[in-house]
mmCIF file of C-alpha atoms in Angstrom:
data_model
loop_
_atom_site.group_PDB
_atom_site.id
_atom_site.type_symbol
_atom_site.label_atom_id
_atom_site.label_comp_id
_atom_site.label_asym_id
_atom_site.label_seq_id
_atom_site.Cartn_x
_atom_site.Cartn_y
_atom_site.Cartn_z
ATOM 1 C CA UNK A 15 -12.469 43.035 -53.565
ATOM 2 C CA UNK A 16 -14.584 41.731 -56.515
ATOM 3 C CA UNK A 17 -13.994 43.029 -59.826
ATOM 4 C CA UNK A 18 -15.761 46.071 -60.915
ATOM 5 C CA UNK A 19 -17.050 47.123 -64.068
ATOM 6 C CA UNK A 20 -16.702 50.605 -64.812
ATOM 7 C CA UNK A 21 -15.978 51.414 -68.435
ATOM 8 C CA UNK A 22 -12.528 52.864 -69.444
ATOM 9 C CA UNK A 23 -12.687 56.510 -70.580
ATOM 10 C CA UNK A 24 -13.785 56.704 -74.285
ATOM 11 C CA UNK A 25 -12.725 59.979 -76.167
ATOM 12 C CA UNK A 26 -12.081 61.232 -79.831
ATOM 13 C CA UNK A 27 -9.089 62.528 -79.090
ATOM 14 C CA UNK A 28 -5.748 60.479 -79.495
ATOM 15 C CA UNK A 29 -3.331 62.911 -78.505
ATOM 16 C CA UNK A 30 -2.840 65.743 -76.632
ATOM 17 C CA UNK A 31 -5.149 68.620 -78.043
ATOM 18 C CA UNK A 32 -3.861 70.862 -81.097
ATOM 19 C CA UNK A 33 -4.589 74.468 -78.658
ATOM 20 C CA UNK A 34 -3.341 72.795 -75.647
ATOM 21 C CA UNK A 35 0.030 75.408 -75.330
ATOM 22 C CA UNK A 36 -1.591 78.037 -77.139
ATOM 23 C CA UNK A 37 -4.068 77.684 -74.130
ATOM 24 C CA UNK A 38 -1.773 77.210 -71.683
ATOM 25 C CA UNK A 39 0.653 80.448 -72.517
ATOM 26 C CA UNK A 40 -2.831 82.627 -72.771
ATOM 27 C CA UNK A 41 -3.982 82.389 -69.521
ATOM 28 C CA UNK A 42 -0.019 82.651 -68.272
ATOM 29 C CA UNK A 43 0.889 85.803 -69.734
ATOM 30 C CA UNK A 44 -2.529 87.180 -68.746
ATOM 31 C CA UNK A 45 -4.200 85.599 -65.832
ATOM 32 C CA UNK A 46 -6.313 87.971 -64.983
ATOM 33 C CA UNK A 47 -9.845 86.345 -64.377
ATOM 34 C CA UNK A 48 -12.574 88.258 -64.422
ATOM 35 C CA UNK A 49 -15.092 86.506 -63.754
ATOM 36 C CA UNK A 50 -16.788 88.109 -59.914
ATOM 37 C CA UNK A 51 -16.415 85.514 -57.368
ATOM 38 C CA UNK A 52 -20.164 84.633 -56.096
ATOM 39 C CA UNK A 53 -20.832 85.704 -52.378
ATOM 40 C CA UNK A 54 -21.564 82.185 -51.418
ATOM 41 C CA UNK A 55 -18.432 81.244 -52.023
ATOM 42 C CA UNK A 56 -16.887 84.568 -49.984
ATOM 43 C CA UNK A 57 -18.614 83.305 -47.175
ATOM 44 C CA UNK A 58 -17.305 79.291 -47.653
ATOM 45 C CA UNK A 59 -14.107 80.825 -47.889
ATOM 46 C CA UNK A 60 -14.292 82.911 -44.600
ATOM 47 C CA UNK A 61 -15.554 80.214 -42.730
ATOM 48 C CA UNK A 62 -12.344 78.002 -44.107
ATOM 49 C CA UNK A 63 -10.387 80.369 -43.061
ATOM 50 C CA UNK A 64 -11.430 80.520 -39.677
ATOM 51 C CA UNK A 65 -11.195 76.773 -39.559
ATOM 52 C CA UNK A 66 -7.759 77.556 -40.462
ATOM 53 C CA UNK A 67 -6.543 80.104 -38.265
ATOM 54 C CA UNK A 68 -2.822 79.801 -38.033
ATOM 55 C CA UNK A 69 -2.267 77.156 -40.608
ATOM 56 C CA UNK A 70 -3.082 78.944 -43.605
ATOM 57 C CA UNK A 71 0.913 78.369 -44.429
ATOM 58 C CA UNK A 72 0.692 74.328 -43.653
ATOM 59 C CA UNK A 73 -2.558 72.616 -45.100
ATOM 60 C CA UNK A 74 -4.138 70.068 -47.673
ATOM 61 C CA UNK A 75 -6.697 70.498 -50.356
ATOM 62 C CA UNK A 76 -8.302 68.263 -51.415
ATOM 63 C CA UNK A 77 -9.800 69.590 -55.131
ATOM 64 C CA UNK A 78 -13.353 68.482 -56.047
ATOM 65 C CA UNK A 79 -13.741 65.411 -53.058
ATOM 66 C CA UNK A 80 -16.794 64.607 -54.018
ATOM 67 C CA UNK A 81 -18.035 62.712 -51.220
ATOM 68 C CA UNK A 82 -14.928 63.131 -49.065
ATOM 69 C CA UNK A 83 -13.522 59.505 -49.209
ATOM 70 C CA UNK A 84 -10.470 61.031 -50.103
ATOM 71 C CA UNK A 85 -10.914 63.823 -47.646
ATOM 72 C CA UNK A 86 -11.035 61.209 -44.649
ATOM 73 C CA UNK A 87 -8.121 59.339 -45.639
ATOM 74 C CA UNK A 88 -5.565 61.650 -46.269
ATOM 75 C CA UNK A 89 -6.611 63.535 -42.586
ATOM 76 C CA UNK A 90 -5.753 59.866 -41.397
ATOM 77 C CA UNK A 91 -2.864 59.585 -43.443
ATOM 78 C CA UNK A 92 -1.266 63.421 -42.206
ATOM 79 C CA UNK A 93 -3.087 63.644 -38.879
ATOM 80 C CA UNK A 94 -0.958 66.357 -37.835
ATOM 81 C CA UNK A 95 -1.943 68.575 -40.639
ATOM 82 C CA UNK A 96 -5.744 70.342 -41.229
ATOM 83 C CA UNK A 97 -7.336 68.932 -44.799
ATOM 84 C CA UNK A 98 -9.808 70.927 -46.814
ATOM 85 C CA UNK A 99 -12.215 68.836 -49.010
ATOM 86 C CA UNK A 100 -13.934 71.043 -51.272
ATOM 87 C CA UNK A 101 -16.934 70.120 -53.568
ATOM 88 C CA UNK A 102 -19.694 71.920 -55.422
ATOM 89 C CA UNK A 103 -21.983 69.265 -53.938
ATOM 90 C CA UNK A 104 -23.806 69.374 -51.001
ATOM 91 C CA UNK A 105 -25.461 66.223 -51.580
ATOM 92 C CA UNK A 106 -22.132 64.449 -52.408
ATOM 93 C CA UNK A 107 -20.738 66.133 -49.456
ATOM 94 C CA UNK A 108 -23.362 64.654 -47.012
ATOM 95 C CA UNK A 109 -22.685 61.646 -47.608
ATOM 96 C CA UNK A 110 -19.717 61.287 -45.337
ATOM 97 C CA UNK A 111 -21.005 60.912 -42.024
ATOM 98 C CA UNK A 112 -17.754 60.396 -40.262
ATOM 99 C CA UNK A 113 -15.074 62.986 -40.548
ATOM 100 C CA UNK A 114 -11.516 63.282 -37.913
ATOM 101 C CA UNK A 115 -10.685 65.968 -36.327
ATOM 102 C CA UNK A 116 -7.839 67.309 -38.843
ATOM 103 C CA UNK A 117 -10.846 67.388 -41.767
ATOM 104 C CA UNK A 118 -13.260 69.845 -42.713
ATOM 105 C CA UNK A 119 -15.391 69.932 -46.127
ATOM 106 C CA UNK A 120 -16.951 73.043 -47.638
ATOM 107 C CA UNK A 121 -19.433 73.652 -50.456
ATOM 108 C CA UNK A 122 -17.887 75.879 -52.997
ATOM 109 C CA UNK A 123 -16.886 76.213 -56.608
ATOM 110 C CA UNK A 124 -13.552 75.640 -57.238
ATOM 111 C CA UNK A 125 -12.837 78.152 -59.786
ATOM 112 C CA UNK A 126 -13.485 80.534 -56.937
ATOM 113 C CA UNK A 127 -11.917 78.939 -53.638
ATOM 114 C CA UNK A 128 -8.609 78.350 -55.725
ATOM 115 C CA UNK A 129 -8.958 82.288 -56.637
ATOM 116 C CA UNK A 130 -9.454 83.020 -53.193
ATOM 117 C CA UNK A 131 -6.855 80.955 -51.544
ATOM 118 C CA UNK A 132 -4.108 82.494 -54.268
ATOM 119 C CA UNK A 133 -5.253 86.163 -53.182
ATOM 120 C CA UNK A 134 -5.162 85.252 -49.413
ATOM 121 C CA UNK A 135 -1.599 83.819 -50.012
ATOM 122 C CA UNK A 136 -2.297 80.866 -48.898
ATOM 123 C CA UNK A 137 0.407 78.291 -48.837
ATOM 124 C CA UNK A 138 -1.080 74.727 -49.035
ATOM 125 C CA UNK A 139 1.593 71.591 -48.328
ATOM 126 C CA UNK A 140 -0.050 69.675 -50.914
ATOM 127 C CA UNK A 141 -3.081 70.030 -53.512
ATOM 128 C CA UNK A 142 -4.846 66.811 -54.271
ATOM 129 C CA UNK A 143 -6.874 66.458 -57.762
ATOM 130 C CA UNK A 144 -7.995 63.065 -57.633
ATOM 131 C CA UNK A 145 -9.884 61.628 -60.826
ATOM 132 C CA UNK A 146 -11.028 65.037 -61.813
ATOM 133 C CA UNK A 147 -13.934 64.858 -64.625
ATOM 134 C CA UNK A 148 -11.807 64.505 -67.697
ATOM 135 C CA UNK A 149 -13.631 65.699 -70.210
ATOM 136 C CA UNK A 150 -12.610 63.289 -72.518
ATOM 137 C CA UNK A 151 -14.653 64.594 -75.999
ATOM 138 C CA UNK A 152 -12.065 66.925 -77.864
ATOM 139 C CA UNK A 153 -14.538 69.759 -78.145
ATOM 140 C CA UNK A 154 -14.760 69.367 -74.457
ATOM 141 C CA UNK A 155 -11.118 70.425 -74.048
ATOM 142 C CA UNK A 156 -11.322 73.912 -72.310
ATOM 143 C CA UNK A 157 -13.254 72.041 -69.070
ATOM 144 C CA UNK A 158 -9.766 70.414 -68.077
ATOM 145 C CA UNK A 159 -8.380 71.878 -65.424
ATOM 146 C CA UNK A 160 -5.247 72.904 -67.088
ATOM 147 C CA UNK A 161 -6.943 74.102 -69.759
ATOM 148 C CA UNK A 162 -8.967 76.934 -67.643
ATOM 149 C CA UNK A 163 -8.528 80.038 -67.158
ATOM 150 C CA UNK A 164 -8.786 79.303 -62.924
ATOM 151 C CA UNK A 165 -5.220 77.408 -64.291
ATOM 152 C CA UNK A 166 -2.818 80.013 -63.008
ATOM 153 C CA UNK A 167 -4.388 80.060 -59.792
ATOM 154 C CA UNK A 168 -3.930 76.761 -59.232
ATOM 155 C CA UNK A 169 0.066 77.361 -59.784
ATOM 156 C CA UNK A 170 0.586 80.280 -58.148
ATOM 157 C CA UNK A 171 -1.126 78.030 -55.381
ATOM 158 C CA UNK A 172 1.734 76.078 -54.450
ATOM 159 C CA UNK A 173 2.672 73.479 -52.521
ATOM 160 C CA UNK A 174 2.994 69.778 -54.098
ATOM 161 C CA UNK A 175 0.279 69.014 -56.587
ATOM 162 C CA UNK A 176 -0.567 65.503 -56.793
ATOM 163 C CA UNK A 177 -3.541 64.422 -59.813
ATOM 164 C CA UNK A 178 -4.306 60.952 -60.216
ATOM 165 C CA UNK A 179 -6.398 60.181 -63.504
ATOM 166 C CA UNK A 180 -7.741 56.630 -65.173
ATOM 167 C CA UNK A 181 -6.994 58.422 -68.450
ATOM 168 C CA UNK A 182 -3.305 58.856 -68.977
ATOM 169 C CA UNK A 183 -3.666 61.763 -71.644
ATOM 170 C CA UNK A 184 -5.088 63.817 -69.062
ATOM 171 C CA UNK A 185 -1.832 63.534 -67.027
ATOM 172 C CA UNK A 186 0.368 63.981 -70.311
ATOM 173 C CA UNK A 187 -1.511 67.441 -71.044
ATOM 174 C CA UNK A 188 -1.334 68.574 -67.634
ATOM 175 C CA UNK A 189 2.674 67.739 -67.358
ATOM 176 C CA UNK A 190 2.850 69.994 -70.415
ATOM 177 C CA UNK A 191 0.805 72.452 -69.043
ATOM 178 C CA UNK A 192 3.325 72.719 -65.971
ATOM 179 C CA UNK A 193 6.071 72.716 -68.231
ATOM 180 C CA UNK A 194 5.206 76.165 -69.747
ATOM 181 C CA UNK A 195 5.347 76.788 -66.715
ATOM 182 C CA UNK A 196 9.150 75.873 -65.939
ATOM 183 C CA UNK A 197 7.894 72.836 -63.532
ATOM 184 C CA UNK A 198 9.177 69.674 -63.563
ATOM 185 C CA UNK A 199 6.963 66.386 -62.554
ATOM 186 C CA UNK A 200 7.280 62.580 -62.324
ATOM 187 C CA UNK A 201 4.500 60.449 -64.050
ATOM 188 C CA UNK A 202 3.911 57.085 -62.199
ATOM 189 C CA UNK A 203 1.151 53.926 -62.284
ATOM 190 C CA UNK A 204 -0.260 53.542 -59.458
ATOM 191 C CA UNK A 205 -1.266 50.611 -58.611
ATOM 192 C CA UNK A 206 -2.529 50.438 -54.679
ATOM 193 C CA UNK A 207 -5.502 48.599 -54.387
ATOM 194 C CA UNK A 208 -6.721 50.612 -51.423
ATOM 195 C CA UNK A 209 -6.397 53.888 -52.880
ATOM 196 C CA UNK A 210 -7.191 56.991 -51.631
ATOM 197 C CA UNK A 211 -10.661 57.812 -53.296
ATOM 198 C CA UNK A 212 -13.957 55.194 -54.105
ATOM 199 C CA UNK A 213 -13.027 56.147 -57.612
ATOM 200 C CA UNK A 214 -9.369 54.697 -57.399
ATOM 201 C CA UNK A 215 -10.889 51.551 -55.825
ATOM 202 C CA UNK A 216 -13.358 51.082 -58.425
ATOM 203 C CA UNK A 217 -11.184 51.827 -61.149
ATOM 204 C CA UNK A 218 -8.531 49.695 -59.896
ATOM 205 C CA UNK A 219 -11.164 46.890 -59.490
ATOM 206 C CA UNK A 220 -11.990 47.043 -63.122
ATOM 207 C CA UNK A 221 -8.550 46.718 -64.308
ATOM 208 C CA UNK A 222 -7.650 49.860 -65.550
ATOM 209 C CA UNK A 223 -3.801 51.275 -65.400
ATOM 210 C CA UNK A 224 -4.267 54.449 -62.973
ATOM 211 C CA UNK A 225 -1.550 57.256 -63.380
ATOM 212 C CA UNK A 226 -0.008 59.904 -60.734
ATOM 213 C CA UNK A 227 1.510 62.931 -61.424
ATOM 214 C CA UNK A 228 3.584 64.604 -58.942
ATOM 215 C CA UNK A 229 4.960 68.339 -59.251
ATOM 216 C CA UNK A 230 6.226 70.514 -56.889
ATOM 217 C CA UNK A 231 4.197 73.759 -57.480
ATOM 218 C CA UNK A 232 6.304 77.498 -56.370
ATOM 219 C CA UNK A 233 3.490 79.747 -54.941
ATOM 220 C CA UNK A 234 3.779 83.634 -57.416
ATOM 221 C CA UNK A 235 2.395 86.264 -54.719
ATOM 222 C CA UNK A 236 2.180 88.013 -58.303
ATOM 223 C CA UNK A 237 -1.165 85.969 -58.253
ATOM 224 C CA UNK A 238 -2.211 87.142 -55.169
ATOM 225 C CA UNK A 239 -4.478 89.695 -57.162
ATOM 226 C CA UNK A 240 -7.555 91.867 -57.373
ATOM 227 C CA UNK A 241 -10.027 88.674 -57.741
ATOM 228 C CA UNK A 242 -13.180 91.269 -58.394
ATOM 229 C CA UNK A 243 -11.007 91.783 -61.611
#
């Protein structure tokens, strides 16, 4: 593979952010969202969930796939287990023309398919967040995942979350996230040159350090709520 040149993440922030637990603890003690879920994304969700008839207790996400790289490999890496790729996209999204058997992609916000899935009680095996946007600019903190209020859902989820990230504060704020949360997780470089996502490969072609974080999530049916709150 030749080298690549994308640029390491830039940001004016050094550490993890000053409202990071005060965040955090908000949205836990009162994770109501209220936001209405859109009736596009109803209907994505029904038609996932027809995909998914029987497994709704033994599947993957895969958070934000962009154009389903990801998506693709992991259904060849756990062919015995259905994989959900989910991107706003639909551009991004067409861009995979070959997709097994085990993989199906869906246009949808994510704010609303997690919100969905954790009302459903659905009980994924894993939840992949692979090079999510970072949002590196401090005043751009409340766009991180962990910092949203979608955040509970994502917990009360389940299964094993697995986030990869080229910026390693990311990871370190979403460890402490979890950890208001009671949940333990392991920090690792990665360093596969294959990767799972074109995003890893590039990245890892450019010589940056990569970092995983793996936490095993316990699904709250208490989050299996109202989600027209």
């Amino acid at each position: 593979m030749s080298a690549g040149n994308s640029r390491a993440v830039d940001s004016n922030q050094q550490g993890p952010h000053d409202h990071l637990l005060s965040t955090v603890t908000r949205f836990r003690q009162d994770d109501r969202f209220r936001k209405p879920i859109a009736p596009f994304n109803q209907e994505a969700f029904a038609q996932v969930g027809r995909w998914l008839t029987g497994h709704e207790n033994d599947w993957i996400l895969d958070a934000g796939c962009g154009t389903g790289v990801s998506t693709c490999e992991l259904a060849r890496r756990f062919p015995d287990t259905l994989v959900v790729g989910v991107d706003r996209s639909e551009q991004r999204l067409r861009r995979q023309k070959t997709t097994p058997e085990n993989a199906r992609f869906v246009r949808a916000d994510l704010v609303d398919f997690w919100r969905l899935a954790a009302a459903a009680r659905w009980r994924p095996r894993a939840q992949y967040l692979l090079y999510p946007n970072p949002y590196p600019k401090k005043q751009q903190f409340k766009q991180r995942w962990h910092a949203h209020p979608v955040f509970p859902a994502i917990v009360g989820l389940g299964g094993q979350l697995v986030c990869r990230s080229n910026w390693a504060l990311y990871v370190e704020e979403l460890a402490l996230a979890l950890g208001l949360y009671g949940i333990d997780c392991t920090r690792t470089r990665v360093s596969t040159p294959e990767g799972l996502s074109a995003f890893e490969r590039k990245y890892h072609a450019s010589g940056q350090i990569l970092w995983e974080l793996r936490a095993r999530l316990a699904p709250s049916d208490a989050l299996a709520q109202d989600t027209r709150r």
